[in-house]
Short mmCIF file of C-alpha atoms and ligand atoms in Angstrom, two decimals:
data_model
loop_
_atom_site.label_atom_id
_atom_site.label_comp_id
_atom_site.label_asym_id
_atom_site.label_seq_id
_atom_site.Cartn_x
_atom_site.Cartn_y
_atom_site.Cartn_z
CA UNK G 1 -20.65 10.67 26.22
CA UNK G 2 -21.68 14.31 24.51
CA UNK G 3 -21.86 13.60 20.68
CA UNK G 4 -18.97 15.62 19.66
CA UNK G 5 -16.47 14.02 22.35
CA UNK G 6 -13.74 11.94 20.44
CA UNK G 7 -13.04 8.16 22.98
CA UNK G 8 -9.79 9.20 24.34
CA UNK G 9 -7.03 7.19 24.80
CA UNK G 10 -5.82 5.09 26.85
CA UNK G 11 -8.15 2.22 24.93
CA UNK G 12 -6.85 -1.13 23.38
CA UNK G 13 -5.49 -0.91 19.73
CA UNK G 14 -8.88 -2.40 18.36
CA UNK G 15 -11.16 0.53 20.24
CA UNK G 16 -7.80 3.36 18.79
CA UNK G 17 -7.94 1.75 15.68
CA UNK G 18 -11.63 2.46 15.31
CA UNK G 19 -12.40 5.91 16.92
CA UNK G 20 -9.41 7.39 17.88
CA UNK G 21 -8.34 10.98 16.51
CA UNK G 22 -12.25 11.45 14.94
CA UNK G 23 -15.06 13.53 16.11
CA UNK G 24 -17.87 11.61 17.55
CA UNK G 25 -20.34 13.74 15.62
CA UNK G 26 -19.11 14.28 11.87
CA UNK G 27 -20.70 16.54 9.65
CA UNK G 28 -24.34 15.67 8.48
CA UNK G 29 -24.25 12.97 11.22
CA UNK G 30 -22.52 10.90 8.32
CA UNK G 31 -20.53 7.48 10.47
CA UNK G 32 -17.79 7.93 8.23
CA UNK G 33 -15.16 10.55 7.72
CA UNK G 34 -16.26 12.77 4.24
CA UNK G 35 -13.75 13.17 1.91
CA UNK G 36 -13.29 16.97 1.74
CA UNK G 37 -12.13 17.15 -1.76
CA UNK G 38 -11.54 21.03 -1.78
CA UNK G 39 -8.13 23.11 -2.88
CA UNK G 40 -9.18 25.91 -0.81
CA UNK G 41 -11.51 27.78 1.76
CA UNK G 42 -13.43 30.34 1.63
CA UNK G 43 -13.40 33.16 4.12
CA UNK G 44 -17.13 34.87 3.99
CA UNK G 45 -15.17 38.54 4.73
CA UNK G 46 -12.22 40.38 5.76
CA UNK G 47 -12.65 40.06 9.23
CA UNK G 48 -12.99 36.10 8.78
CA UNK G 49 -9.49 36.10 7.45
CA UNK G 50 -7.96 38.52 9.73
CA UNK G 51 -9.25 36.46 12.81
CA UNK G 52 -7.99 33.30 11.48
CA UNK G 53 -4.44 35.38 10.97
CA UNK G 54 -4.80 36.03 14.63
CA UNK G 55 -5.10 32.98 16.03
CA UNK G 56 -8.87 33.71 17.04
CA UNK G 57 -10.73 30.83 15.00
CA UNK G 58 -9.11 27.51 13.87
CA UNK G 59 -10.02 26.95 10.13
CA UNK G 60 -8.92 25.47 7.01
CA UNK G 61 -7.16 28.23 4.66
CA UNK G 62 -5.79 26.24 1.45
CA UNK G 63 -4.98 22.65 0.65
CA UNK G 64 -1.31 22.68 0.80
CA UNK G 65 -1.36 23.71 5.02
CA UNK G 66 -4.11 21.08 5.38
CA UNK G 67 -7.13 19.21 5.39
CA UNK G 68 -10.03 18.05 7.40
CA UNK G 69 -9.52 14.56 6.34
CA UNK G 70 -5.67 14.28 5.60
CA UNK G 71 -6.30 15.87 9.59
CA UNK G 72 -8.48 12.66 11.22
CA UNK G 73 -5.81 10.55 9.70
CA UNK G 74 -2.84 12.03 11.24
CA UNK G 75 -5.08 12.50 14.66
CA UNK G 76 -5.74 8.71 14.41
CA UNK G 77 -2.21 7.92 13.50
CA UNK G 78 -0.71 9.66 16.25
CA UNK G 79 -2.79 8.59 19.16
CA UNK G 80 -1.87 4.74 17.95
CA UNK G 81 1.47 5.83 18.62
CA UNK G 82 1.00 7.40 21.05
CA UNK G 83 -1.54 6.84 23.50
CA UNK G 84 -0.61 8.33 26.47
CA UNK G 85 1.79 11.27 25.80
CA UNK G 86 0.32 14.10 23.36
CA UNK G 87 1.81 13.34 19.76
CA UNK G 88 0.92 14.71 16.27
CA UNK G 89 1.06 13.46 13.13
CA UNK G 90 1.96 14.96 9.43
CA UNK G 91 0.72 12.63 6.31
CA UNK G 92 2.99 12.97 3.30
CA UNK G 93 2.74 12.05 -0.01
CA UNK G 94 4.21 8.47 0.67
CA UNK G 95 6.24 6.90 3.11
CA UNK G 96 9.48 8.40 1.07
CA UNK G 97 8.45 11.87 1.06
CA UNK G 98 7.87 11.74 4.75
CA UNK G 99 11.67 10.48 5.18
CA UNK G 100 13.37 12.66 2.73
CA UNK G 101 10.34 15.98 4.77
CA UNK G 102 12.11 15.17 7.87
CA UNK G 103 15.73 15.14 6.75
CA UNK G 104 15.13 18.43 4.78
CA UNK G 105 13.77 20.38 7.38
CA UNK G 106 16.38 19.46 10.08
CA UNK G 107 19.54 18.96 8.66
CA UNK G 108 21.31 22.18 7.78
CA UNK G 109 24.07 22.70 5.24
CA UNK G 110 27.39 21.68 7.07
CA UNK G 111 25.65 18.72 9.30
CA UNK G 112 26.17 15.15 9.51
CA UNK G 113 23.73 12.40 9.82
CA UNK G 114 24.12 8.87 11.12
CA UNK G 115 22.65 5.96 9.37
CA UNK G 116 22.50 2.12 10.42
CA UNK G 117 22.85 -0.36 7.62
CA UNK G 118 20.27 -2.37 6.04
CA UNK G 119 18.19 0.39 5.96
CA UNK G 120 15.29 1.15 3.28
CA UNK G 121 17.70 1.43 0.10
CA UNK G 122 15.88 4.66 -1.27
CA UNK G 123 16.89 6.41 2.21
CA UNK G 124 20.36 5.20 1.69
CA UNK G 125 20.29 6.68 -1.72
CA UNK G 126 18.41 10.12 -0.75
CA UNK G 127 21.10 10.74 2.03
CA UNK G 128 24.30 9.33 -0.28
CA UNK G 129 23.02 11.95 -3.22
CA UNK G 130 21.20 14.27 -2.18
CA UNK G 131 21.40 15.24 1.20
CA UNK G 132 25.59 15.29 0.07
CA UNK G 133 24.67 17.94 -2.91
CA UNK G 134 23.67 20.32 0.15
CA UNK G 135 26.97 20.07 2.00
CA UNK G 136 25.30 17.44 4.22
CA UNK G 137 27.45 14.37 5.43
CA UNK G 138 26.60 10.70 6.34
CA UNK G 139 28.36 7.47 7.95
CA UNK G 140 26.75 4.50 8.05
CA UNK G 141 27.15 2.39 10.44
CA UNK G 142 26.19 -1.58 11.43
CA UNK G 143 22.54 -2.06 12.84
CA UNK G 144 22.22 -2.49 16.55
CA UNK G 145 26.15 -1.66 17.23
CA UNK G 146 25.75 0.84 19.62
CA UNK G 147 29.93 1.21 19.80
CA UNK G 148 29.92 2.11 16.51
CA UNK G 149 27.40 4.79 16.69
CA UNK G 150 28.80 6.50 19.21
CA UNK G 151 32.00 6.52 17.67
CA UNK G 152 30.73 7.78 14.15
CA UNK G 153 28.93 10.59 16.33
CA UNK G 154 30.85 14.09 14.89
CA UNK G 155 30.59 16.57 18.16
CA UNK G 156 28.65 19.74 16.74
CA UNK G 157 27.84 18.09 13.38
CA UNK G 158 25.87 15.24 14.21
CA UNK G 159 22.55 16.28 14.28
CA UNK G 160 19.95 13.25 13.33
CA UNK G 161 20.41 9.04 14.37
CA UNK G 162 18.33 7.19 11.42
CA UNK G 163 17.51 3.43 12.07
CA UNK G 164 14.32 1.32 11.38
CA UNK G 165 13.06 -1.30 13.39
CA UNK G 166 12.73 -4.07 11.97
CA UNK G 167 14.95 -3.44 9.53
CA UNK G 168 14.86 -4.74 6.18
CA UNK G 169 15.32 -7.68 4.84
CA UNK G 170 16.76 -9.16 7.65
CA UNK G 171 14.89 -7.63 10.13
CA UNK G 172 17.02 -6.14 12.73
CA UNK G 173 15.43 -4.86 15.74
CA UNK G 174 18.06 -2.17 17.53
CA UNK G 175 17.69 -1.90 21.07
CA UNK G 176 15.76 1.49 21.14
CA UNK G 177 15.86 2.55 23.94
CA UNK G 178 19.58 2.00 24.65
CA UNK G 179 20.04 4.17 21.24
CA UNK G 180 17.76 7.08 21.92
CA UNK G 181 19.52 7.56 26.01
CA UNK G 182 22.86 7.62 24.05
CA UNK G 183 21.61 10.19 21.39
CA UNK G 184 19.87 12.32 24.11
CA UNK G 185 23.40 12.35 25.75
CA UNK G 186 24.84 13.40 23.12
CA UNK G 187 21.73 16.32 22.21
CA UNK G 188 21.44 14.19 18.50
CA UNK G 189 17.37 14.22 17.72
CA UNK G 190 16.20 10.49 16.14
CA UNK G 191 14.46 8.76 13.54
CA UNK G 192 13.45 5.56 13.29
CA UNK G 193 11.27 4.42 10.54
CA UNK G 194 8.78 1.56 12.14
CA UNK G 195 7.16 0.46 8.82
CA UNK G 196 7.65 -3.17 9.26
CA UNK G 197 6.36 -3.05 13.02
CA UNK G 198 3.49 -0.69 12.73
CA UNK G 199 2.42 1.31 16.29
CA UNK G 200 0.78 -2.20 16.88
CA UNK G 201 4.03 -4.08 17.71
CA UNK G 202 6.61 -1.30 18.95
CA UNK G 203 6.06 2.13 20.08
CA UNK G 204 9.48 3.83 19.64
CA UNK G 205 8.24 7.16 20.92
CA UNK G 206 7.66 6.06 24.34
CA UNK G 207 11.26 4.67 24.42
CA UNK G 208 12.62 8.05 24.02
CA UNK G 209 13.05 7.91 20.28
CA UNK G 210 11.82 11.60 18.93
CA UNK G 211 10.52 10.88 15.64
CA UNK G 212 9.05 8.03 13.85
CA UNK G 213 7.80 7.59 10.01
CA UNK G 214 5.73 4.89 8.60
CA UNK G 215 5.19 4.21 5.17
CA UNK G 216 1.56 4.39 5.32
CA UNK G 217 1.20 2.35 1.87
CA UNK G 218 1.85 -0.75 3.75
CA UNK G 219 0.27 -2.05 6.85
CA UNK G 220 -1.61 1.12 8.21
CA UNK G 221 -3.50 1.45 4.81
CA UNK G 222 -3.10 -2.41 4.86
CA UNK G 223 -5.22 -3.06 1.14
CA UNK G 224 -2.24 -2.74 -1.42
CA UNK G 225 -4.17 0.67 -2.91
CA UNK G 226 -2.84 3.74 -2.27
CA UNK G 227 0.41 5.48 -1.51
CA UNK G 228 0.91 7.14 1.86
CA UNK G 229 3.58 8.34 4.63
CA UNK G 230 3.46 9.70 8.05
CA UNK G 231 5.74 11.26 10.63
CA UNK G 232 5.09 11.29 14.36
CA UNK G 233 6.57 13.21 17.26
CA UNK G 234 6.07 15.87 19.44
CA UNK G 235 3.50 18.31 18.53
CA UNK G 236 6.18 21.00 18.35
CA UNK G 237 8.37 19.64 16.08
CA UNK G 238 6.08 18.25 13.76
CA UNK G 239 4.26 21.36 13.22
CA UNK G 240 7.77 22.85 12.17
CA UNK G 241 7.88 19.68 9.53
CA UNK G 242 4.64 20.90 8.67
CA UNK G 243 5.99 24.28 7.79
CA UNK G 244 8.61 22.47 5.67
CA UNK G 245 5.71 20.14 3.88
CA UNK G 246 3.86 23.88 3.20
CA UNK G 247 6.71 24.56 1.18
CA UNK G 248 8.24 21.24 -0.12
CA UNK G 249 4.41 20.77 -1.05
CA UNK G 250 4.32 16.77 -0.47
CA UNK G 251 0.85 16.54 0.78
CA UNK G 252 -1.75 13.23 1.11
CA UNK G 253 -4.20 13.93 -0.74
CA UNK G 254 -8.07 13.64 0.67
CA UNK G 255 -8.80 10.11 -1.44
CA UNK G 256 -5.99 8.59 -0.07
CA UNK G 257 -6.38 9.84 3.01
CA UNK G 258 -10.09 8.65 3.67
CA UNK G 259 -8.81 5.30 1.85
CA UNK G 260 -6.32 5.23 5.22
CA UNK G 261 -8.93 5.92 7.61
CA UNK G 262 -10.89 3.40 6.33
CA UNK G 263 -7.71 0.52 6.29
CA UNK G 264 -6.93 2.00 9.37
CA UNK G 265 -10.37 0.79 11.26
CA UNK G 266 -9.18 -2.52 10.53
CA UNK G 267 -5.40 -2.64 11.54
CA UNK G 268 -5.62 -3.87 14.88
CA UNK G 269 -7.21 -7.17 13.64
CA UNK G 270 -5.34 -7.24 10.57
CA UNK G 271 -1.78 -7.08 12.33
CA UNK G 272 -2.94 -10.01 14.46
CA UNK G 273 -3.19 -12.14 11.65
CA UNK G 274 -0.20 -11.07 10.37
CA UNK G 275 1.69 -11.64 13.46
CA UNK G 276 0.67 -14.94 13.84
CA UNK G 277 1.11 -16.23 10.72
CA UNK G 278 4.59 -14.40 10.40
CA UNK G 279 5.19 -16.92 13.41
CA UNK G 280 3.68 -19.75 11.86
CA UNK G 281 5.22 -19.32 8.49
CA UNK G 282 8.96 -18.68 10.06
CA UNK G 283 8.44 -21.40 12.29
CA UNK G 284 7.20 -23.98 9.45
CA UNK G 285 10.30 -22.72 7.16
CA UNK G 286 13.02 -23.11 9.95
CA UNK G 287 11.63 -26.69 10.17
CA UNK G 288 11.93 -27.45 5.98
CA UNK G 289 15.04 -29.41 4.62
CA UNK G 290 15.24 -27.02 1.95
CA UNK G 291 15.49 -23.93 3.72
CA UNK G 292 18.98 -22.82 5.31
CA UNK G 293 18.38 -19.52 7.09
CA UNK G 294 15.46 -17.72 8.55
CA UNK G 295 15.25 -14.35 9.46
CA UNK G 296 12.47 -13.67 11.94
CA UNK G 297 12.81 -11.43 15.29
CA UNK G 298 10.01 -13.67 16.73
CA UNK G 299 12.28 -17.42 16.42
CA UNK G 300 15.05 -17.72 19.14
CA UNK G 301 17.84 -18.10 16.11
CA UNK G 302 17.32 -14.54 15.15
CA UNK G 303 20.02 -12.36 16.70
CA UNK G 304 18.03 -9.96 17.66
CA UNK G 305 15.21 -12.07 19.20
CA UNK G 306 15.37 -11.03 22.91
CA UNK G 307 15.71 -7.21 22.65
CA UNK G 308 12.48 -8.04 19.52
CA UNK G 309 10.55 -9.55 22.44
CA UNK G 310 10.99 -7.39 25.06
CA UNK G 311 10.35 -4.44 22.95
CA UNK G 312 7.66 -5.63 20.68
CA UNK G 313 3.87 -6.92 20.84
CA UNK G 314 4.33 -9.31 18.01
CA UNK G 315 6.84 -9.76 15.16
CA UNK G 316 4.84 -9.01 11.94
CA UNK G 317 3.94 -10.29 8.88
CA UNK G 318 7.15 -10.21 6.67
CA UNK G 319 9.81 -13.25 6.90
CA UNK G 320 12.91 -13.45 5.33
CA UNK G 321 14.28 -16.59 4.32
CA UNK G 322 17.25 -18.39 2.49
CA UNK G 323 16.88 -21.52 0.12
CA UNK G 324 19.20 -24.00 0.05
CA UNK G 325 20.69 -23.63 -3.80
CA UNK G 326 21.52 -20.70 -6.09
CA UNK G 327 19.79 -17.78 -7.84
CA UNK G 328 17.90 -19.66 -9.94
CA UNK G 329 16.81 -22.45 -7.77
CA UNK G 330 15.37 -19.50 -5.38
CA UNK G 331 13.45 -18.35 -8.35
CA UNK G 332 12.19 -21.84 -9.07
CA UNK G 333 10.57 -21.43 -5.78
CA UNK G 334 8.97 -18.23 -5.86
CA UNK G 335 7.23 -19.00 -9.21
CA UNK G 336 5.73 -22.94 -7.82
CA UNK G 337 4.00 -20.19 -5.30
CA UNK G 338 0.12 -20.02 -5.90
CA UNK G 339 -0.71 -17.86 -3.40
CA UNK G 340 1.35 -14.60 -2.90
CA UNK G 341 2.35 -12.20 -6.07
CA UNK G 342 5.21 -11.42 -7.16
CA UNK G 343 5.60 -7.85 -6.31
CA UNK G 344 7.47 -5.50 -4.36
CA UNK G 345 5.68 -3.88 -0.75
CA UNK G 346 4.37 -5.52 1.71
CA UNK G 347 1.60 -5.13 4.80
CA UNK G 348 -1.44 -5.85 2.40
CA UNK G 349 -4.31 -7.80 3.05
CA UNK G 350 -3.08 -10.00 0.09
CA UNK G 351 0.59 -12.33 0.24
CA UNK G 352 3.43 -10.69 -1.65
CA UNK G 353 6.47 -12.40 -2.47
CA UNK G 354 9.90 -11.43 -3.81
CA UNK G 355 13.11 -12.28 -4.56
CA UNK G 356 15.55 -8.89 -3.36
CA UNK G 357 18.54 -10.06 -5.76
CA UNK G 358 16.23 -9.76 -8.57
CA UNK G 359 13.64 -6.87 -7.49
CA UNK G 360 15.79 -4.78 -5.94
CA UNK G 361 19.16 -5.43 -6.83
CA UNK G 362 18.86 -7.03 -9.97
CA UNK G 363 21.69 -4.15 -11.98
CA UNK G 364 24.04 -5.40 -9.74
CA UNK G 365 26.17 -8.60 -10.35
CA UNK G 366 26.03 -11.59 -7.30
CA UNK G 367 29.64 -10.43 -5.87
CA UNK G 368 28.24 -6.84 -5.75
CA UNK G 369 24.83 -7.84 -4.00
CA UNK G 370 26.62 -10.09 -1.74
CA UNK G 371 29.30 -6.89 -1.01
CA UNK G 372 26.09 -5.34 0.02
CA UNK G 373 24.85 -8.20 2.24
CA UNK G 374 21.96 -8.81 -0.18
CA UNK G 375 22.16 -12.85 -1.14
CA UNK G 376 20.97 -14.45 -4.32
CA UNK G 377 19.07 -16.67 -2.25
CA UNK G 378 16.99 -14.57 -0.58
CA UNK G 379 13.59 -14.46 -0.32
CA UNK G 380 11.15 -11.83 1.69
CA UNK G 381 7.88 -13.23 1.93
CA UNK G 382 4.91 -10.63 3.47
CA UNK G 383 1.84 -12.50 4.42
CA UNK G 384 -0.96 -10.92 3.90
CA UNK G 385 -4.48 -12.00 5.94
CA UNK G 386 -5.14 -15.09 4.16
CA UNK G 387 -5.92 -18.90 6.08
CA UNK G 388 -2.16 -19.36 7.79
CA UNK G 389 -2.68 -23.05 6.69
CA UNK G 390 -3.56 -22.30 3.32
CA UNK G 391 0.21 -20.36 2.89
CA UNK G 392 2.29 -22.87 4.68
CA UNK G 393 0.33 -25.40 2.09
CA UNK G 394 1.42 -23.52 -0.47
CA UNK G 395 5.03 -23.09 0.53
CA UNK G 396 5.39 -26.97 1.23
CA UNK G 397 4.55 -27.64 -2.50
CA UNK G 398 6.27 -25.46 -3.71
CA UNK G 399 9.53 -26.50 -1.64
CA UNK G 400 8.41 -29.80 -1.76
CA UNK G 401 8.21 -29.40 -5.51
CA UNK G 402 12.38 -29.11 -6.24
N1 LIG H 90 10.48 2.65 4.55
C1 LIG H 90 10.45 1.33 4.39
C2 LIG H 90 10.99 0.46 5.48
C3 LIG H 90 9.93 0.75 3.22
O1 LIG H 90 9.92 -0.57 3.06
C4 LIG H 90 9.43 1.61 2.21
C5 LIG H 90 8.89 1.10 0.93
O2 LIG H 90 9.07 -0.02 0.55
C6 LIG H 90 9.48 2.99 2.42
C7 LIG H 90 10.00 3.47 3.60
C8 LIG H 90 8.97 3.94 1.39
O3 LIG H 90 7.58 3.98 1.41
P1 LIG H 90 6.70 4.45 0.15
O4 LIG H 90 6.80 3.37 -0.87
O5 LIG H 90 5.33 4.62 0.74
O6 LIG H 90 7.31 5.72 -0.32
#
């Protein structure tokens, strides 16, 4: 192999993961990517910059339209997602900014977007607020009801589909490619944010979908430090959301991004962990006297479990699970834990726990959550990479414990 040739996909996520989207040679024959912590280039005359307006050299011009590192994270990110079919990806600020990127630069004034429940709250709210100050309309509809959808479509004014798979808490998985054949018929681009399944477990892209985002902050940077989004698609159309970000101005910057590349060389093994001891973990709880519901795509009680397996490599690291009592019993269970923190996020290397009555929803009264579908008894546990055994010790005592 020439020392400049990036490996080229097709290779397994572990080889991607690595090498993918970098030069084999970097600058000063460094192994790593440098962080090119610059607000702007310099052009060494007139003719430099009139070239580069041409089209004649590729270069940097200023940090807002891009970066050489923010770049080898978006080339790796997009060949994970897509390894076979040429993709590209835009970083964003964090996994929000990518969403509310998107839905600025396609949705005009006067069009209508379709939303499935139990969606990322925050998109809920940008669409319900703001997207409505701009003379843009919504309907939401159930996850996975395909009838529905179809129904809620308004001809001429439906422009975008929004879903995520899983979704969260409860971790739908829609069938994807039934959705994306209907919106294709029906000339409606989609969306799906894929931050709990991570290019690792589902590739929505190569089911027809046209877009996907990830919060990067969670399992692609995978180490709980740094706040990141992407958006992946077609080169075309994600150079026109790059247009949009060179104006909206919600850019990665180069720390965070080389702090991606760097989680990133690791996600492949990482996401095996958390796959199986997301399985291990759902399996253990669906077995305990104290617990009455579990919510995991990858057990057979999960509604969504055959479409999950068909369409997905493994299930993840986050499980969703009710105890058997009240607010306050749950509670009495996530503080016996010893091993995950109490925090909101998930797709670290370390276990995060949390209770979504009280860290998400915790102005709202119990009818209200429950009007929502969000019970007090809920708990969303994300395992991070520690011993399997070691967490299903921990959530025995502390079950064990009532
Ligand atoms: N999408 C999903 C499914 C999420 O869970 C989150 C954050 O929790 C986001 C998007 C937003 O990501 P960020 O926190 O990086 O803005």
């Amino acid at each position: 192999m020439s020392s400049d040739q990036q490996i080229t996909p097709p290779d397994g996520p572990s080889t991607a993961a690595v090498h993918a989207g970098e030069p084999r040679r970097r600058p000063y024959d460094s192994i790593t990517a440098p962080i090119v912590q610059s607000a702007t280039y310099t052009f060494a005359d007139t003719a430099a910059l009139i070239d580069f307006h041409e089209g004649r050299v590729e270069r940097e011009e200023y940090g807002r339209y891009g970066n050489p590192t923010v770049r080898a994270a978006e080339a790796k990110l997009a060949a994970l997602e897509s390894p076979a079919e040429p993709a590209a990806g835009l970083l964003c600020a964090s996994g929000m900014n990518a969403i509310t990127t998107v839905l600025l630069a396609m949705l005009p004034t006067g069009s209508h977007v379709l939303l499935t429940n139990d969606c990322y709250r925050r998109t809920r709210q940008f669409v319900r607020t703001m997207l409505a100050r701009l003379g843009i309309t919504h309907t939401i509809v159930p996850a996975g009801d395909l009838v529905a959808l179809e129904a809620a479509i308004i001809p001429g004014q439906t422009r975008l589909i929004i879903s995520e798979a899983p979704t969260n808490p409860y971790l739908r998985v829609p069938d994807l490619a039934a959705l994306a054949a209907l919106a294709r018929r029906r000339r409606i681009k989609t969306l799906i944010d894929a931050t709990f399944a991570t290019p690792y477990n589902l590739r929505p892209l190569r089911l027809g979908i046209d877009l996907v985002v990830h919060s990067g902050t969670k399992y692609l940077a995978g180490h709980n430090d740094l706040l990141s989004g992407v958006v992946i698609g077609k080169p075309g159309i994600v150079g026109a959301l790059r247009e949009a970000q060179g104006m909206l101005g919600g850019i990665c910057d180069p720390h965070s991004a080389f702090l991606l590349l760097r989680g990133l060389k690791t996600f492949a093994l990482r996401m095996e962990r958390h796959n199986a001891t997301g399985m291990a973990v759902a399996q253990f709880l669906a077995g305990h006297a104290r617990i009455s519901r579990v919510h995991y795509p990858g057990l057979e009680s999960h509604p969504d479990h055959a479409i999950a397996s068909e369409l997905m490599r493994g299930f993840g690291g986050v499980v969703s699970f009710e105890v058997d009592g009240d607010l306050h019993a749950t509670a009495a269970v996530i503080d016996r834990l010893r091993i995950p923190y109490i925090a909101p996020s998930l797709g670290g290397v370390e276990s995060l726990v949390e209770q979504p009555a009280l860290m998400s929803f915790y102005e709202l009264t119990s009818e209200e959550r429950l009007a929502i579908g969000m019970r007090d008894n809920l708990i969303r546990l994300s395992c991070g990479i520690e011993d399997t055994a070691d967490l299903i010790a921990d959530l025995r005592q502390a079950l064990d414990a009532a």
